Amino acid sequence: MGGHFGQAGSTLWLMLVYLTLPHLTCTDVCPSSCRCNSDGAVKCVGFTITDIPKHLPLHTYLLQLNGTNMNIINDQSLANKTLLLRFSLSHSHLHTIHPQAFQVAPQLKSLKLSSNDLSTLPARVLSPLTSLEQLHLDGNQLETIKPDMFEGLDGLLELDLSRNKLTSLASDVFDGLTNLTFLNLGRNSIKIASLPPKVFWSLRNLKILTLSFNRLQAVPERSFYNMPKLSQLTIYNNPLLSLPDQLMGYMPEMKIFYLFGTNLTTVPGNLFANMSGLLSLNLHLNDKLRELPSDLFCCLPNLKNLSLRANDLHYLHPQLLSSLTTLKILLLNNNKLKSLAENIFQSLRQLLTINLKNNHLQTLPGDIFLSNTVLRELTLSDNPWDCTCSIRGFARWIRQNEHVVTDKDDVMCHSPSYQILRTIGSLDDEEFNFCELQSYSQPLHTISTSVQTTVVPTTSTLPMTTSTLPMTTHTTTQGATQEVTVLTTTQPTKSTTSDFTTSQAATTALSSETPSNGHISPPFYDLLVVEQGPEFVHHSLHRGWVYVWLLPSNTTLAGFLMFCHILLVATGLLLILVAMYGMYRLNKTMDELKVDSKNTLG
Ligand SMILES: *[C@@H]1O[C@H](CO)[C@@H](O)[C@H](O)[C@H]1NC(C)=O
Ligand SMILES: *[C@@H]1O[C@H](CO)[C@@H](O)[C@H](O)[C@H]1NC(C)=O
Ligand SMILES: *[C@@H]1O[C@H](CO)[C@@H](O)[C@H](O)[C@H]1NC(C)=O
Ligand SMILES: *[C@@H]1O[C@H](CO)[C@@H](O)[C@H](O)[C@H]1NC(C)=O
Ligand SMILES: *[C@@H]1O[C@H](CO)[C@@H](O)[C@H](O)[C@H]1NC(C)=O
Ligand SMILES: *[C@@H]1O[C@H](CO)[C@@H](O)[C@H](O)[C@H]1NC(C)=O
């Protein structure tokens, strides 16, 4: 009981002291419009303030003026405040500083003149402030900084020049600021030509450098060398078009790196090679970034978060992520990825989250997440999933891992038409039984040339049909290829659908070119017919591969394609005729001119 009473009593006593102390020490000197704190902090707000109050509590070490009507700091404004260490005047339309304004206050450690109207600073106005550690000039109208502006401020730790109108920097402007740890140049108008190559080189203690929201289209080579303590570098929201091959020096302390809002289409493969300590990398929102070098993430043994979202990525190299063994979060959403290699996530054994939303994925390999045993969140919606045979394995995986797919009710079939609006998770394995029949059981027959001569000429006149094959016939095509490959045992085996499609696209002409080492018996590749298959079939041999080209049995489509072909040929002929007529006219005019000139000379 007694203990409780004593505790309550002492609390009450402390409260009394706390309430009366400021009044006892300050009431007589604390100016109106100001609030004076017992430990020496004074804050003054309001438009009635036009100069620094003359009488402040004796021990004032911190003075903050905000939203005042003080437009000028004159030579006596800071006089007789020998204990003042930190001075700030903000949001006050300050436009003029007397050249000797700080001679009366050389003891200042912190000077903040943020959000004012300063457009120039008198030469060497800051030179008396040899103890200055913190200088904020952000939110003014400064267009240039004189090269000697920071001379003598050897102890400066923090410099904020953001939100000004700087267009360039003198190459030696930061020389001597060897103790600087924080430099903000963000939200200015600094252009490429105006970033001198070695402007940051003396800042060997820098920890935070901000260059975001400028107009940099390029950064000089080795700009960020010699900064071994850098832990935060922001260069986002610059219209960067390219980065040099040598840019980042050794910076093992770098923990979080942002590179977004640029016009980069790719980045150098070694961009992050010197950032071995990186935990989080945000290389996102670069709407022109289309390609990433395969070794880009080679040397990030500690990376936990990787955001590549909202770029313009169409393709990822199968080995791109293979070194990121500690990765936990991977964001790939809002890109244009069409497919992913089966082994792309194989080394990411600690991965918890993958976002693949809003890409161009039609299917994924059934085993793609096999090694990601701790995966908890997978996002897959807003992709044009193609629910034909090729999705069977992945559909099976989704059914077995439903709890992992965060948006499973929105992961819907986009094609074929009879599956639209079904979720992939609702596809039964039995529904795909026909796939096996289609790809393996359908017999293939080679038929003697004489029987089929009527079919081949029809298709060989239609070379462009190869690119218009509907997806659904691919399986058959592949089946046919495999069958063919078995028969031609001396040829390498072609196994995956995607490989086939690529080669198919690459081979534009229907050549029946014989391979240099040609071991195939000629009767075989002269003609190939798939029984019960599409009506028009043609195959060709290219570099040792047998390609089978199919036309759908749909006669309307075939007719349409034929029509297009005829139209193209006719247009070509017409153009040739027009060109010939043009030549004829030109010739005639030349002749006339010759005659004319002869007449004139005559
Ligand atoms: C200073 O005043 C501006 C408006 O005049 C206000 O937005 C800002 O929050 C104030 N800052 C401080 C530190 O009081
Ligand atoms: C500063 O103090 C000196 C002497 O105490 C006095 O003469 C002078 O007027 C003061 N200046 C200001 C600006 O208060
Ligand atoms: C720079 O920092 C070092 C270490 O903190 C310190 O010893 C040195 O005095 C500082 N230099 C200046 C000019 O303040
Ligand atoms: C990494 O930093 C070192 C030292 O600063 C430098 O010599 C090297 O070229 C840098 N490597 C890359 C890939 O930029
Ligand atoms: C960067 O991209 C933006 C948006 O596409 C464009 O307006 C701007 O002109 C580009 N800048 C450069 C330097 O190419
Ligand atoms: C990684 O991202 C998660 C979720 O956004 C966040 O909580 C975490 O702090 C990030 N880790 C690092 C190292 O930035």
XYZ file of C-alpha atoms in Angstrom, residues 118-578:
461
model
C 16.313 32.005 -52.509
C 17.570 32.238 -56.073
C 21.198 33.122 -55.322
C 23.520 32.992 -52.374
C 26.218 35.654 -51.784
C 29.753 34.475 -52.461
C 31.281 32.622 -49.530
C 28.326 33.480 -47.303
C 28.629 30.111 -45.554
C 32.384 30.252 -45.025
C 32.250 31.417 -41.376
C 30.255 28.302 -40.467
C 33.239 26.051 -39.884
C 31.326 23.834 -37.437
C 28.388 23.252 -39.757
C 27.219 19.639 -39.953
C 23.799 20.002 -41.525
C 22.803 22.325 -44.378
C 19.351 22.232 -45.954
C 18.661 24.535 -48.879
C 15.921 22.383 -50.406
C 12.793 23.874 -51.928
C 14.305 27.145 -53.188
C 14.924 28.604 -56.650
C 18.678 28.066 -56.867
C 19.885 27.693 -60.451
C 23.601 27.448 -59.822
C 25.909 26.803 -56.930
C 29.163 28.722 -56.988
C 32.164 26.360 -56.981
C 33.480 27.722 -53.653
C 30.094 27.771 -51.912
C 30.913 24.855 -49.608
C 34.593 25.637 -49.175
C 35.699 25.339 -45.581
C 32.685 23.285 -44.526
C 34.935 20.295 -43.965
C 32.798 18.866 -41.185
C 29.566 18.911 -43.180
C 27.667 15.644 -42.846
C 24.355 16.375 -44.527
C 23.612 18.508 -47.598
C 20.158 18.848 -49.078
C 19.858 20.738 -52.374
C 16.720 19.018 -53.604
C 13.721 20.787 -55.148
C 15.717 23.631 -56.712
C 16.362 24.579 -60.316
C 19.921 23.390 -60.642
C 20.816 22.506 -64.222
C 24.492 21.797 -63.722
C 27.158 21.242 -61.105
C 30.721 22.535 -61.075
C 33.128 19.613 -61.126
C 34.813 20.655 -57.862
C 31.725 21.882 -56.008
C 31.842 19.063 -53.457
C 35.618 18.890 -53.134
C 36.653 18.873 -49.526
C 33.342 17.528 -48.221
C 35.062 14.318 -47.296
C 32.896 13.728 -44.228
C 29.586 14.131 -46.081
C 27.274 11.171 -45.532
C 24.037 12.465 -47.039
C 23.624 14.325 -50.327
C 20.275 15.030 -51.930
C 20.204 16.486 -55.448
C 16.766 15.134 -56.293
C 14.067 17.091 -58.085
C 16.311 19.483 -59.955
C 16.877 19.830 -63.687
C 20.353 18.375 -63.955
C 21.101 17.164 -67.482
C 23.713 14.773 -68.761
C 26.325 17.237 -69.902
C 26.109 18.876 -66.529
C 27.096 15.917 -64.387
C 30.906 16.086 -64.335
C 32.504 12.615 -64.416
C 34.214 12.834 -61.053
C 31.942 15.239 -59.209
C 31.248 12.778 -56.385
C 34.718 11.320 -56.117
C 35.798 13.170 -52.984
C 32.707 12.050 -51.092
C 34.251 8.860 -49.822
C 32.112 8.732 -46.701
C 28.807 9.182 -48.488
C 26.045 6.849 -47.364
C 22.985 8.263 -49.120
C 22.967 9.865 -52.560
C 19.774 10.984 -54.239
C 19.642 11.988 -57.884
C 16.038 11.094 -58.624
C 13.708 13.398 -60.565
C 16.326 15.068 -62.733
C 16.864 15.128 -66.478
C 19.768 12.752 -66.749
C 19.762 10.834 -70.029
C 23.084 9.223 -69.256
C 25.520 9.025 -66.373
C 29.268 9.341 -66.983
C 31.380 6.233 -66.610
C 32.529 5.425 -63.087
C 30.366 8.154 -61.560
C 29.744 6.094 -58.444
C 33.239 4.822 -57.845
C 35.077 5.623 -54.664
C 32.022 5.452 -52.403
C 32.572 2.292 -50.386
C 30.088 3.310 -47.694
C 27.149 4.048 -49.973
C 24.042 2.328 -48.666
C 21.345 4.101 -50.632
C 21.525 5.399 -54.187
C 18.417 6.645 -55.899
C 18.547 7.653 -59.549
C 14.946 6.949 -60.452
C 12.702 9.166 -62.549
C 15.397 10.278 -64.931
C 14.967 9.774 -68.705
C 18.057 7.550 -68.778
C 18.611 5.980 -72.185
C 21.619 3.843 -71.311
C 24.094 3.179 -68.534
C 27.855 2.731 -69.035
C 29.511 -0.647 -68.577
C 31.499 0.660 -65.652
C 29.345 2.626 -63.278
C 29.223 1.233 -59.776
C 32.355 0.977 -57.692
C 32.719 -1.381 -54.784
C 29.736 -0.696 -52.495
C 29.173 -3.652 -50.197
C 26.989 -1.634 -47.817
C 24.279 -1.060 -50.408
C 21.094 -2.580 -48.999
C 18.253 -1.196 -51.101
C 18.559 -0.100 -54.700
C 15.904 1.640 -56.768
C 16.061 2.091 -60.520
C 12.721 2.998 -61.992
C 10.957 5.564 -64.147
C 13.756 5.541 -66.745
C 13.795 5.109 -70.518
C 16.292 2.264 -70.352
C 15.733 -0.605 -72.769
C 18.343 -2.767 -71.114
C 21.050 -2.480 -68.447
C 24.717 -3.562 -68.355
C 25.178 -7.124 -67.130
C 27.528 -6.064 -64.345
C 25.391 -3.214 -63.017
C 24.861 -4.840 -59.632
C 28.058 -6.868 -59.548
C 29.638 -4.615 -56.895
C 26.594 -4.575 -54.600
C 27.088 -7.856 -52.827
C 25.171 -6.742 -49.747
C 21.968 -5.862 -51.573
C 18.798 -7.036 -49.797
C 16.171 -5.403 -51.938
C 16.312 -4.465 -55.610
C 13.584 -2.461 -57.260
C 14.204 -2.491 -60.984
C 10.662 -1.752 -61.975
C 8.310 0.697 -63.718
C 10.702 1.123 -66.640
C 8.189 0.861 -69.411
C 10.798 0.413 -72.124
C 12.970 -2.141 -70.330
C 12.695 -5.138 -72.612
C 15.779 -7.218 -72.018
C 17.857 -8.283 -69.047
C 21.353 -9.747 -69.485
C 21.467 -13.358 -68.284
C 24.160 -12.623 -65.670
C 22.572 -9.464 -64.279
C 21.833 -10.993 -60.874
C 25.011 -13.038 -60.741
C 26.467 -11.534 -57.607
C 23.686 -10.836 -55.151
C 24.059 -13.587 -52.573
C 21.846 -11.866 -50.003
C 18.978 -10.568 -52.096
C 15.574 -11.065 -50.461
C 13.225 -8.932 -52.554
C 13.367 -8.493 -56.311
C 10.826 -6.381 -58.099
C 10.842 -6.477 -61.896
C 7.207 -5.511 -62.179
C 5.752 -3.122 -64.763
C 8.658 -3.266 -67.169
C 8.409 -4.306 -70.816
C 9.948 -7.754 -70.369
C 9.025 -10.251 -73.080
C 11.453 -12.985 -72.157
C 13.593 -14.094 -69.243
C 16.764 -16.082 -69.730
C 16.447 -19.524 -68.051
C 19.571 -18.798 -65.971
C 18.619 -15.219 -65.042
C 17.567 -16.046 -61.474
C 19.797 -19.043 -60.893
C 22.108 -17.356 -58.354
C 19.389 -15.829 -56.184
C 19.302 -18.625 -53.669
C 18.106 -16.429 -50.794
C 15.285 -14.695 -52.659
C 11.960 -14.551 -50.839
C 9.809 -12.199 -52.916
C 9.796 -12.033 -56.713
C 7.517 -9.635 -58.561
C 7.185 -10.173 -62.317
C 3.678 -8.857 -62.750
C 2.649 -6.367 -65.438
C 5.141 -7.417 -68.077
C 4.708 -9.121 -71.436
C 6.160 -12.522 -70.629
C 4.932 -15.138 -73.077
C 6.547 -18.195 -71.564
C 8.954 -19.238 -68.837
C 11.597 -21.935 -68.906
C 10.901 -24.996 -66.792
C 14.021 -24.503 -64.667
C 13.843 -20.739 -64.219
C 12.815 -20.874 -60.550
C 14.804 -23.999 -59.747
C 17.416 -22.470 -57.416
C 14.977 -20.253 -55.524
C 14.457 -22.645 -52.655
C 13.484 -19.960 -50.135
C 10.955 -18.240 -52.371
C 7.717 -17.334 -50.574
C 5.988 -15.092 -53.100
C 5.844 -14.940 -56.883
C 3.619 -12.556 -58.752
C 3.036 -13.342 -62.449
C -0.196 -11.429 -62.830
C -0.938 -9.548 -66.039
C 1.504 -11.068 -68.492
C 1.044 -12.869 -71.803
C 1.424 -16.385 -70.439
C -0.595 -19.090 -72.180
C 0.759 -22.006 -70.249
C 3.505 -22.978 -67.828
C 5.451 -26.209 -67.487
C 3.818 -28.494 -64.913
C 7.077 -28.790 -62.963
C 8.028 -25.129 -62.938
C 7.499 -24.673 -59.173
C 8.719 -28.111 -58.184
C 11.751 -26.847 -56.214
C 9.932 -23.943 -54.555
C 8.812 -25.995 -51.621
C 8.093 -23.085 -49.262
C 6.065 -21.102 -51.799
C 3.081 -19.516 -50.069
C 1.715 -16.914 -52.470
C 1.443 -17.261 -56.213
C -0.528 -14.802 -58.325
C -1.468 -15.866 -61.863
C -4.559 -13.999 -63.050
C -4.848 -11.695 -66.060
C -2.939 -13.994 -68.364
C -4.405 -15.447 -71.595
C -4.267 -19.055 -70.362
C -4.741 -21.551 -73.154
C -6.618 -24.556 -71.768
C -5.622 -27.048 -74.424
C -3.475 -30.132 -73.939
C -0.356 -28.113 -73.147
C -1.805 -26.884 -69.843
C -2.519 -30.325 -68.499
C 0.554 -30.611 -66.301
C 0.218 -27.121 -64.885
C -3.513 -27.585 -64.229
C -2.626 -30.705 -62.280
C -0.098 -28.737 -60.212
C -2.667 -26.019 -59.476
C -5.224 -28.567 -58.293
C -2.660 -30.032 -55.907
C -1.490 -26.609 -54.663
C -4.698 -24.623 -54.573
C -3.876 -22.974 -51.240
C -0.810 -21.339 -52.798
C -2.614 -19.604 -55.636
C -3.945 -16.414 -54.068
C -6.217 -15.513 -56.966
C -7.230 -19.020 -58.032
C -10.825 -18.004 -58.823
C -9.551 -15.503 -61.373
C -7.064 -17.752 -63.138
C -9.245 -18.403 -66.156
C -9.036 -20.022 -69.554
C -8.805 -17.517 -72.341
C -8.920 -20.109 -75.102
C -10.166 -22.360 -76.670
C -13.621 -20.857 -76.913
C -15.415 -23.797 -75.315
C -13.311 -23.424 -72.156
C -13.620 -19.658 -71.713
C -14.418 -18.529 -68.148
C -13.457 -21.871 -66.639
C -10.768 -21.645 -64.016
C -7.662 -23.720 -64.613
C -8.144 -25.326 -61.236
C -11.506 -26.697 -62.352
C -10.074 -28.610 -65.316
C -10.193 -32.356 -64.634
C -7.318 -34.505 -65.636
C -9.721 -36.843 -67.453
C -10.689 -34.004 -69.753
C -7.226 -34.240 -71.222
C -7.278 -37.967 -71.898
C -7.823 -37.290 -75.565
C -4.463 -35.507 -75.667
C -2.612 -38.798 -75.321
C -4.667 -40.281 -78.107
C -3.951 -37.320 -80.287
C -0.242 -37.149 -79.745
C 0.767 -40.768 -79.480
C -1.871 -43.167 -80.777
C -2.789 -41.619 -84.073
C -1.106 -43.709 -86.750
C 0.994 -42.028 -89.358
C 1.419 -43.454 -92.779
C 3.760 -42.672 -95.571
C 2.036 -43.122 -98.846
C 3.556 -43.525 -102.241
C 4.036 -40.385 -104.309
C 1.643 -41.283 -107.054
C -1.436 -41.316 -104.830
C -0.978 -37.858 -103.347
C 0.365 -35.691 -106.151
C -2.837 -33.650 -106.140
C -2.445 -32.490 -102.565
C 1.141 -31.238 -102.491
C 1.020 -28.596 -105.220
C -2.001 -27.018 -103.555
C -0.184 -26.381 -100.291
C 3.211 -25.496 -101.680
C 1.720 -22.420 -103.298
C 0.694 -21.143 -99.881
C 3.894 -20.396 -97.959
C 2.334 -17.896 -95.563
C -0.007 -20.403 -94.011
C 2.641 -21.567 -91.585
C 2.203 -18.609 -89.292
C -1.559 -18.830 -89.265
C -1.817 -22.317 -87.878
C -4.197 -22.369 -84.931
C -2.726 -23.528 -81.628
C -4.896 -26.623 -81.431
C -3.159 -28.289 -84.339
C 0.278 -27.952 -82.748
C -0.016 -31.128 -80.776
C -0.793 -33.061 -83.882
C 2.047 -31.361 -85.601
C 4.418 -32.253 -82.845
C 3.189 -35.797 -82.846
C 3.827 -36.007 -86.498
C 7.296 -34.620 -86.087
C 8.186 -37.071 -83.392
C 6.949 -39.902 -85.478
C 8.986 -38.672 -88.385
C 12.067 -38.292 -86.249
C 11.804 -41.879 -85.094
C 11.777 -43.017 -88.654
C 14.793 -40.941 -89.626
C 17.033 -42.303 -86.939
C 20.151 -40.515 -88.124
C 18.634 -37.117 -87.297
C 18.669 -35.425 -83.876
C 15.455 -35.699 -81.910
C 13.285 -32.652 -81.572
C 11.330 -32.880 -78.380
C 9.532 -29.811 -77.124
C 6.671 -27.880 -78.598
C 8.261 -24.495 -78.003
C 11.440 -25.479 -79.789
C 9.400 -26.627 -82.653
C 7.422 -23.434 -82.869
C 10.594 -21.365 -82.830
C 12.211 -23.307 -85.606
C 8.985 -23.180 -87.496
C 8.935 -19.417 -87.302
C 12.549 -19.212 -88.290
C 12.041 -21.291 -91.369
C 10.085 -19.120 -93.679
C 10.449 -20.919 -96.953
C 9.126 -24.350 -97.637
C 12.418 -25.597 -98.943
C 13.123 -29.270 -99.235
C 16.827 -28.601 -99.014
C 18.808 -31.741 -98.333
C 21.153 -31.642 -95.325
C 24.816 -31.610 -96.184
C 25.393 -34.977 -94.575
C 21.970 -36.212 -95.805
C 21.388 -39.732 -94.580
C 17.645 -39.790 -95.169
C 16.355 -42.014 -97.860
C 14.825 -39.712 -100.470
C 11.505 -41.514 -100.906
C 10.611 -40.733 -97.325
C 10.754 -36.950 -97.273
C 9.336 -36.468 -100.710
C 5.856 -36.908 -99.449
C 4.149 -37.282 -96.116
C 0.485 -37.693 -95.408
C -1.241 -37.725 -92.052
C -4.282 -39.943 -92.076
C -7.415 -38.420 -90.525
C -5.485 -35.227 -90.209
C -6.009 -31.855 -91.779
C -6.641 -31.789 -95.468
C -3.543 -29.959 -96.582
C -0.191 -31.254 -95.513
C 3.281 -30.375 -96.563
C 6.647 -31.043 -95.063
C 10.108 -29.861 -95.757
C 13.599 -30.618 -94.688
C 15.812 -27.879 -93.339
C 19.238 -28.440 -91.790
C 18.444 -31.951 -90.856
C 14.996 -31.274 -89.384
C 11.769 -32.391 -90.920
C 9.122 -29.702 -90.743
C 5.503 -30.524 -91.174
C 3.211 -27.741 -92.284
C -0.490 -28.212 -91.856
C -3.518 -26.399 -93.073
C -6.678 -26.768 -91.060
C -9.406 -28.843 -92.630
C -11.676 -25.827 -92.274
C -12.301 -25.013 -95.922
C -13.470 -21.458 -95.249
C -10.149 -20.576 -93.646
C -8.174 -22.300 -96.371
C -10.174 -20.450 -99.001
C -9.596 -17.173 -97.242
C -5.862 -17.773 -97.078
C -5.810 -18.676 -100.745
C -7.658 -15.451 -101.489
C -5.092 -13.431 -99.512
C -2.307 -15.098 -101.417
C -3.833 -14.278 -104.800
C -4.451 -10.713 -103.649
C -0.804 -10.300 -102.667
C 0.474 -11.700 -105.955
C -1.877 -9.415 -107.893
C -0.731 -6.374 -105.903
C 2.893 -7.289 -106.634
C 2.246 -7.544 -110.360
C 0.432 -4.232 -110.347
C 3.372 -2.541 -108.607
C 5.812 -3.938 -111.193
C 3.652 -2.600 -114.007
C 3.466 0.806 -112.387
